[in-house]
Amino acid sequence: MSTHTERPLSLTAPSDIDRAAHHRLDEAWLAAAWSHPTTRVFVVSGGQVLIDDTPDGGTGIVMTPAFEAPATETHRYFLGTDEDGVRYFALQKDSLPGRMDQSARPAGLREAGLLLSPRDAGLMVHAVALENWQRMHRFCSRCGERTVVAAAGHIRRCPGCGAEHYPRTDPAVIMLVTDEQDRALLGRQVHWPEGRFSTLAGFVEPGESIEAAVVREVWEEAGVRVGEVEYVASQPWPFPYSLMLGFNARAVSSEITVDGEEIQEARWFSREELAEAFESGAVVPPSGISIAARLVELWYGRPLPKPAPTA
């Protein structure tokens, strides 16, 4: 197997961060951790953090000691500790702080996830997921009362009815479908620019297995029947709170009938046809950070070309 198939999937590489969930309800421990001189803090706002170049030529999240961090009353999220005992917190704010040296820049996960170390990428995906959930679940689904943050950002409690609400993760399946000729089925969503193709995907419905979701979604979106389904890997995808479950699937039919609502166009590609389409610009590959790109790459046999920068 070539080395590019062995490299970690973006946002899933071991971060060496212990989330230390047993400390989330220990207010005394959290207070001591916050005041410790080695503790590091960063701000998350609208799915973005500040990133900056590092002395070793890489890119890292801009972090500060706790005593230099912006003030916040409640939205302080404990993310875990590393092997050296450093504690990490994220602060949810309405905007990112300015930088006196002007060298840092705001970035979301789609950009930063390809640049950051596994540690920083793991911290960022955790923080962004919590921020998305916190912003969208401020009221109790039982009684409508405004909830309050608890467990260092991992619970919202209702003071009215006492209900506890936990971060939401929606499972979604994403699959690279191949036929008996080993061609890959790729589709283009209706809102995508011309030429952008990727794997099919969809959410798991209530009471449905993930394998059944693969079969159903491929049939609904492309009119192709699927038989064998094989799990490949998963990827946290907090846009806003999904977990992408990646599969290879073998088609037992080849005629395509797109639904026209989610998928505008779908085509079978041989490796040679896809290579020619990439080279001519007729097909734009999926984003390099996504599991879709990895599923296509594993079948394609070599790294996908990088999409041309947009103006």
Short mmCIF file of C-alpha atoms in Angstrom, two decimals:
data_model
loop_
_atom_site.label_atom_id
_atom_site.label_comp_id
_atom_site.label_asym_id
_atom_site.label_seq_id
_atom_site.Cartn_x
_atom_site.Cartn_y
_atom_site.Cartn_z
CA MET A 1 0.00 0.00 0.00
CA SER A 2 1.34 3.44 -0.88
CA THR A 3 2.23 5.80 1.93
CA HIS A 4 -0.48 8.32 1.18
CA THR A 5 -3.13 5.75 2.07
CA GLU A 6 -1.51 5.25 5.47
CA ARG A 7 -1.38 8.90 6.56
CA PRO A 8 -3.99 9.88 9.15
CA LEU A 9 -7.33 11.18 8.00
CA SER A 10 -7.66 14.92 8.67
CA LEU A 11 -9.10 15.74 12.12
CA THR A 12 -8.70 12.13 13.29
CA ALA A 13 -4.97 11.73 13.98
CA PRO A 14 -4.17 10.93 17.64
CA SER A 15 -3.88 14.29 19.38
CA ASP A 16 -2.27 12.97 22.58
CA ILE A 17 -4.87 14.98 24.48
CA ASP A 18 -6.64 13.26 27.37
CA ARG A 19 -10.11 14.81 27.50
CA ALA A 20 -10.17 14.00 31.25
CA ALA A 21 -13.97 13.99 31.41
CA HIS A 22 -13.88 13.04 35.09
CA HIS A 23 -12.72 16.59 35.91
CA ARG A 24 -15.58 18.40 34.17
CA LEU A 25 -17.82 18.45 37.25
CA ASP A 26 -15.02 19.16 39.71
CA GLU A 27 -15.22 22.92 40.10
CA ALA A 28 -12.28 23.09 42.51
CA TRP A 29 -10.04 21.16 40.12
CA LEU A 30 -11.15 23.30 37.16
CA ALA A 31 -10.43 26.51 39.08
CA ALA A 32 -6.96 25.27 39.98
CA ALA A 33 -6.34 24.16 36.41
CA TRP A 34 -7.41 27.55 35.07
CA SER A 35 -5.03 29.41 37.37
CA HIS A 36 -2.04 27.13 36.71
CA PRO A 37 0.83 28.96 34.94
CA THR A 38 1.23 26.28 32.26
CA THR A 39 -2.43 26.27 31.24
CA ARG A 40 -3.06 27.40 27.67
CA VAL A 41 -6.19 29.10 26.35
CA PHE A 42 -7.52 30.06 22.93
CA VAL A 43 -10.65 31.83 21.70
CA VAL A 44 -13.18 30.25 19.34
CA SER A 45 -15.73 32.44 17.57
CA GLY A 46 -18.02 31.55 14.70
CA GLY A 47 -16.10 28.36 14.05
CA GLN A 48 -12.80 30.18 13.74
CA VAL A 49 -9.65 30.51 15.84
CA LEU A 50 -6.50 32.56 15.41
CA ILE A 51 -3.61 30.65 13.83
CA ASP A 52 -0.03 31.72 13.30
CA ASP A 53 3.23 30.43 11.86
CA THR A 54 5.46 28.57 14.31
CA PRO A 55 9.27 28.71 14.60
CA ASP A 56 9.58 25.17 13.25
CA GLY A 57 7.89 26.15 9.99
CA GLY A 58 4.46 24.81 10.90
CA THR A 59 1.19 26.43 11.89
CA GLY A 60 -0.38 26.52 15.34
CA ILE A 61 -3.35 27.91 17.22
CA VAL A 62 -2.59 31.19 18.97
CA MET A 63 -2.76 30.36 22.68
CA THR A 64 -2.12 32.41 25.79
CA PRO A 65 -1.73 31.73 29.51
CA ALA A 66 -5.03 31.91 31.36
CA PHE A 67 -4.15 35.24 33.03
CA GLU A 68 -3.80 36.85 29.57
CA ALA A 69 -7.04 35.39 28.19
CA PRO A 70 -10.12 37.55 27.53
CA ALA A 71 -12.71 37.61 30.30
CA THR A 72 -15.81 35.43 30.00
CA GLU A 73 -18.43 34.57 32.59
CA THR A 74 -19.67 31.17 31.51
CA HIS A 75 -18.41 30.06 28.11
CA ARG A 76 -15.13 28.51 29.21
CA TYR A 77 -14.67 24.98 27.94
CA PHE A 78 -12.17 22.50 29.34
CA LEU A 79 -10.71 20.46 26.47
CA GLY A 80 -8.25 18.20 28.29
CA THR A 81 -4.60 17.75 29.23
CA ASP A 82 -1.51 16.62 27.36
CA GLU A 83 1.17 14.16 28.41
CA ASP A 84 3.15 16.99 30.05
CA GLY A 85 0.22 17.94 32.25
CA VAL A 86 -0.66 21.14 30.35
CA ARG A 87 -4.37 21.93 30.59
CA TYR A 88 -6.22 23.41 27.61
CA PHE A 89 -9.31 25.60 27.60
CA ALA A 90 -11.31 27.28 24.84
CA LEU A 91 -13.25 30.50 25.35
CA GLN A 92 -16.35 31.17 23.27
CA LYS A 93 -16.57 34.85 22.35
CA ASP A 94 -18.55 36.97 19.91
CA SER A 95 -15.36 37.89 18.07
CA LEU A 96 -11.72 36.89 17.95
CA PRO A 97 -9.23 39.10 19.82
CA GLY A 98 -6.96 41.41 17.89
CA ARG A 99 -3.22 40.82 17.71
CA MET A 100 -0.73 43.61 18.24
CA ASP A 101 1.85 42.07 15.89
CA GLN A 102 -0.72 41.53 13.11
CA SER A 103 0.89 38.21 12.20
CA ALA A 104 -1.97 35.94 13.26
CA ARG A 105 -4.95 35.26 11.05
CA PRO A 106 -8.43 33.85 11.64
CA ALA A 107 -9.16 30.44 10.14
CA GLY A 108 -11.88 27.84 10.18
CA LEU A 109 -11.38 24.09 10.23
CA ARG A 110 -11.50 23.66 6.46
CA GLU A 111 -8.35 25.76 6.17
CA ALA A 112 -6.65 25.18 9.51
CA GLY A 113 -7.31 21.45 9.68
CA LEU A 114 -4.82 20.84 6.87
CA LEU A 115 -2.15 22.99 8.53
CA LEU A 116 -2.31 22.27 12.24
CA SER A 117 -0.50 19.59 14.20
CA PRO A 118 -2.62 16.64 15.40
CA ARG A 119 -2.70 18.20 18.87
CA ASP A 120 -3.97 21.57 17.69
CA ALA A 121 -6.37 20.06 15.15
CA GLY A 122 -7.85 17.86 17.89
CA LEU A 123 -8.26 20.81 20.23
CA MET A 124 -9.84 22.95 17.54
CA VAL A 125 -12.36 20.36 16.34
CA HIS A 126 -13.41 19.79 19.98
CA ALA A 127 -13.80 23.52 20.62
CA VAL A 128 -15.68 24.23 17.38
CA ALA A 129 -18.07 21.34 18.02
CA LEU A 130 -18.85 22.64 21.52
CA GLU A 131 -19.27 26.20 20.29
CA ASN A 132 -21.68 25.15 17.53
CA TRP A 133 -23.77 23.14 19.97
CA GLN A 134 -23.76 25.86 22.63
CA ARG A 135 -24.86 28.56 20.18
CA MET A 136 -27.72 26.49 18.77
CA HIS A 137 -29.11 24.93 21.97
CA ARG A 138 -29.60 27.77 24.41
CA PHE A 139 -33.16 26.84 25.42
CA CYS A 140 -34.61 23.74 27.01
CA SER A 141 -36.40 21.45 24.55
CA ARG A 142 -38.77 20.34 27.34
CA CYS A 143 -40.00 23.61 28.82
CA GLY A 144 -38.41 26.41 26.78
CA GLU A 145 -36.45 27.92 29.68
CA ARG A 146 -33.00 29.34 28.93
CA THR A 147 -30.39 26.78 29.95
CA VAL A 148 -27.06 27.35 31.66
CA VAL A 149 -23.62 25.96 30.89
CA ALA A 150 -22.26 23.18 33.11
CA ALA A 151 -19.58 20.46 33.12
CA ALA A 152 -16.96 22.80 31.65
CA GLY A 153 -19.04 23.31 28.51
CA HIS A 154 -20.24 19.73 27.98
CA ILE A 155 -23.73 20.00 29.52
CA ARG A 156 -26.51 22.59 29.48
CA ARG A 157 -28.84 22.46 32.48
CA CYS A 158 -32.35 23.81 32.67
CA PRO A 159 -33.08 25.75 35.88
CA GLY A 160 -36.80 25.44 35.18
CA CYS A 161 -37.44 21.70 34.87
CA GLY A 162 -34.03 20.32 35.81
CA ALA A 163 -33.38 18.66 32.44
CA GLU A 164 -29.80 18.12 31.31
CA HIS A 165 -28.89 18.47 27.65
CA TYR A 166 -25.75 17.02 26.09
CA PRO A 167 -23.79 17.91 22.94
CA ARG A 168 -25.44 16.62 19.82
CA THR A 169 -23.73 14.53 17.17
CA ASP A 170 -25.60 13.53 14.01
CA PRO A 171 -24.31 10.37 12.30
CA ALA A 172 -23.98 10.65 8.55
CA VAL A 173 -22.82 8.07 6.03
CA ILE A 174 -20.50 8.91 3.16
CA MET A 175 -19.60 6.28 0.60
CA LEU A 176 -17.45 5.57 -2.41
CA VAL A 177 -19.58 3.31 -4.61
CA THR A 178 -17.88 1.13 -7.23
CA ASP A 179 -19.37 -1.16 -9.89
CA GLU A 180 -18.25 -4.50 -11.33
CA GLN A 181 -15.81 -2.65 -13.62
CA ASP A 182 -14.33 -0.93 -10.57
CA ARG A 183 -15.58 2.45 -11.72
CA ALA A 184 -16.39 5.02 -9.04
CA LEU A 185 -19.75 6.75 -8.71
CA LEU A 186 -19.38 10.48 -8.05
CA GLY A 187 -22.10 13.09 -7.86
CA ARG A 188 -22.54 16.85 -7.92
CA GLN A 189 -24.95 18.54 -5.54
CA VAL A 190 -27.35 21.11 -6.94
CA HIS A 191 -25.73 24.05 -5.12
CA TRP A 192 -22.14 23.14 -6.01
CA PRO A 193 -20.21 24.95 -8.74
CA GLU A 194 -19.97 23.34 -12.14
CA GLY A 195 -17.43 20.53 -12.21
CA ARG A 196 -17.22 19.78 -8.48
CA PHE A 197 -17.86 16.08 -7.90
CA SER A 198 -17.63 14.03 -4.72
CA THR A 199 -18.90 10.91 -3.03
CA LEU A 200 -22.55 10.46 -2.10
CA ALA A 201 -23.58 11.08 1.51
CA GLY A 202 -26.59 11.44 3.77
CA PHE A 203 -27.84 11.33 7.34
CA VAL A 204 -28.75 8.17 9.21
CA GLU A 205 -32.47 8.13 9.95
CA PRO A 206 -34.05 7.16 13.30
CA GLY A 207 -34.13 3.41 13.84
CA GLU A 208 -31.82 2.77 10.89
CA SER A 209 -28.50 0.93 10.80
CA ILE A 210 -25.59 2.69 9.17
CA GLU A 211 -25.33 -0.06 6.53
CA ALA A 212 -28.99 0.38 5.65
CA ALA A 213 -28.45 4.14 5.44
CA VAL A 214 -25.72 3.61 2.84
CA VAL A 215 -28.03 1.45 0.70
CA ARG A 216 -30.95 3.87 1.04
CA GLU A 217 -29.01 7.06 0.35
CA VAL A 218 -27.34 5.71 -2.81
CA TRP A 219 -30.71 4.54 -4.12
CA GLU A 220 -32.49 7.80 -3.26
CA GLU A 221 -29.81 10.08 -4.67
CA ALA A 222 -28.59 8.15 -7.70
CA GLY A 223 -31.04 5.30 -8.32
CA VAL A 224 -28.24 2.74 -7.95
CA ARG A 225 -28.71 -0.46 -5.96
CA VAL A 226 -25.94 -1.35 -3.51
CA GLY A 227 -25.04 -4.77 -2.15
CA GLU A 228 -21.87 -5.22 -0.09
CA VAL A 229 -21.02 -2.37 2.30
CA GLU A 230 -17.62 -2.10 4.01
CA TYR A 231 -16.72 0.38 6.75
CA VAL A 232 -13.52 2.38 6.18
CA ALA A 233 -13.13 5.17 8.76
CA SER A 234 -14.94 7.99 10.56
CA GLN A 235 -14.29 11.71 10.79
CA PRO A 236 -15.69 14.33 13.16
CA TRP A 237 -17.33 17.01 11.03
CA PRO A 238 -18.64 19.84 13.21
CA PHE A 239 -20.45 21.73 10.44
CA PRO A 240 -22.37 22.06 12.66
CA TYR A 241 -22.34 18.70 14.52
CA SER A 242 -21.94 15.64 12.32
CA LEU A 243 -19.87 12.48 12.53
CA MET A 244 -19.05 11.22 9.05
CA LEU A 245 -18.96 7.41 8.77
CA GLY A 246 -17.04 6.42 5.65
CA PHE A 247 -17.76 3.32 3.58
CA ASN A 248 -16.89 1.50 0.40
CA ALA A 249 -19.96 0.06 -1.28
CA ARG A 250 -20.37 -2.28 -4.25
CA ALA A 251 -23.13 -1.51 -6.72
CA VAL A 252 -25.34 -4.29 -8.09
CA SER A 253 -26.87 -2.02 -10.73
CA SER A 254 -25.31 0.65 -12.91
CA GLU A 255 -28.12 2.76 -14.37
CA ILE A 256 -28.16 6.23 -12.80
CA THR A 257 -31.28 8.23 -12.02
CA VAL A 258 -30.50 11.30 -9.92
CA ASP A 259 -33.11 12.72 -7.57
CA GLY A 260 -32.68 16.27 -8.92
CA GLU A 261 -33.20 17.72 -5.46
CA GLU A 262 -29.91 16.94 -3.74
CA ILE A 263 -27.90 15.54 -6.64
CA GLN A 264 -27.87 17.41 -9.93
CA GLU A 265 -25.62 15.00 -11.79
CA ALA A 266 -23.90 11.66 -11.14
CA ARG A 267 -21.43 9.73 -13.29
CA TRP A 268 -19.35 6.58 -13.29
CA PHE A 269 -15.61 7.24 -13.64
CA SER A 270 -12.79 4.87 -14.41
CA ARG A 271 -9.42 5.90 -12.99
CA GLU A 272 -8.27 6.95 -16.44
CA GLU A 273 -11.41 9.00 -17.05
CA LEU A 274 -11.10 10.71 -13.69
CA ALA A 275 -7.41 11.48 -14.28
CA GLU A 276 -8.26 13.07 -17.64
CA ALA A 277 -11.10 15.05 -16.05
CA PHE A 278 -8.81 16.32 -13.29
CA GLU A 279 -6.13 17.29 -15.80
CA SER A 280 -8.56 19.15 -18.08
CA GLY A 281 -10.33 20.86 -15.18
CA ALA A 282 -13.66 19.27 -16.07
CA VAL A 283 -13.83 17.76 -12.57
CA VAL A 284 -12.84 19.55 -9.38
CA PRO A 285 -11.83 17.13 -6.58
CA PRO A 286 -13.44 17.23 -3.13
CA SER A 287 -11.83 19.26 -0.36
CA GLY A 288 -8.58 17.77 0.88
CA ILE A 289 -9.66 17.92 4.52
CA SER A 290 -12.76 15.81 3.96
CA ILE A 291 -13.16 12.07 4.28
CA ALA A 292 -14.70 12.21 0.80
CA ALA A 293 -11.30 13.10 -0.62
CA ARG A 294 -9.68 10.19 1.22
CA LEU A 295 -12.29 7.67 0.03
CA VAL A 296 -11.76 8.76 -3.58
CA GLU A 297 -7.99 8.79 -3.10
CA LEU A 298 -7.90 5.26 -1.70
CA TRP A 299 -9.71 4.01 -4.80
CA TYR A 300 -7.80 6.29 -7.21
CA GLY A 301 -4.46 5.00 -5.94
CA ARG A 302 -2.60 8.28 -5.61
CA PRO A 303 -3.10 11.75 -4.10
CA LEU A 304 -5.82 13.85 -5.66
CA PRO A 305 -4.82 17.14 -7.31
CA LYS A 306 -5.35 20.22 -5.22
CA PRO A 307 -8.26 22.39 -6.36
CA ALA A 308 -7.30 25.68 -7.97
CA PRO A 309 -7.60 28.63 -5.54
CA THR A 310 -10.80 30.62 -5.86
CA ALA A 311 -10.67 34.32 -6.60
#
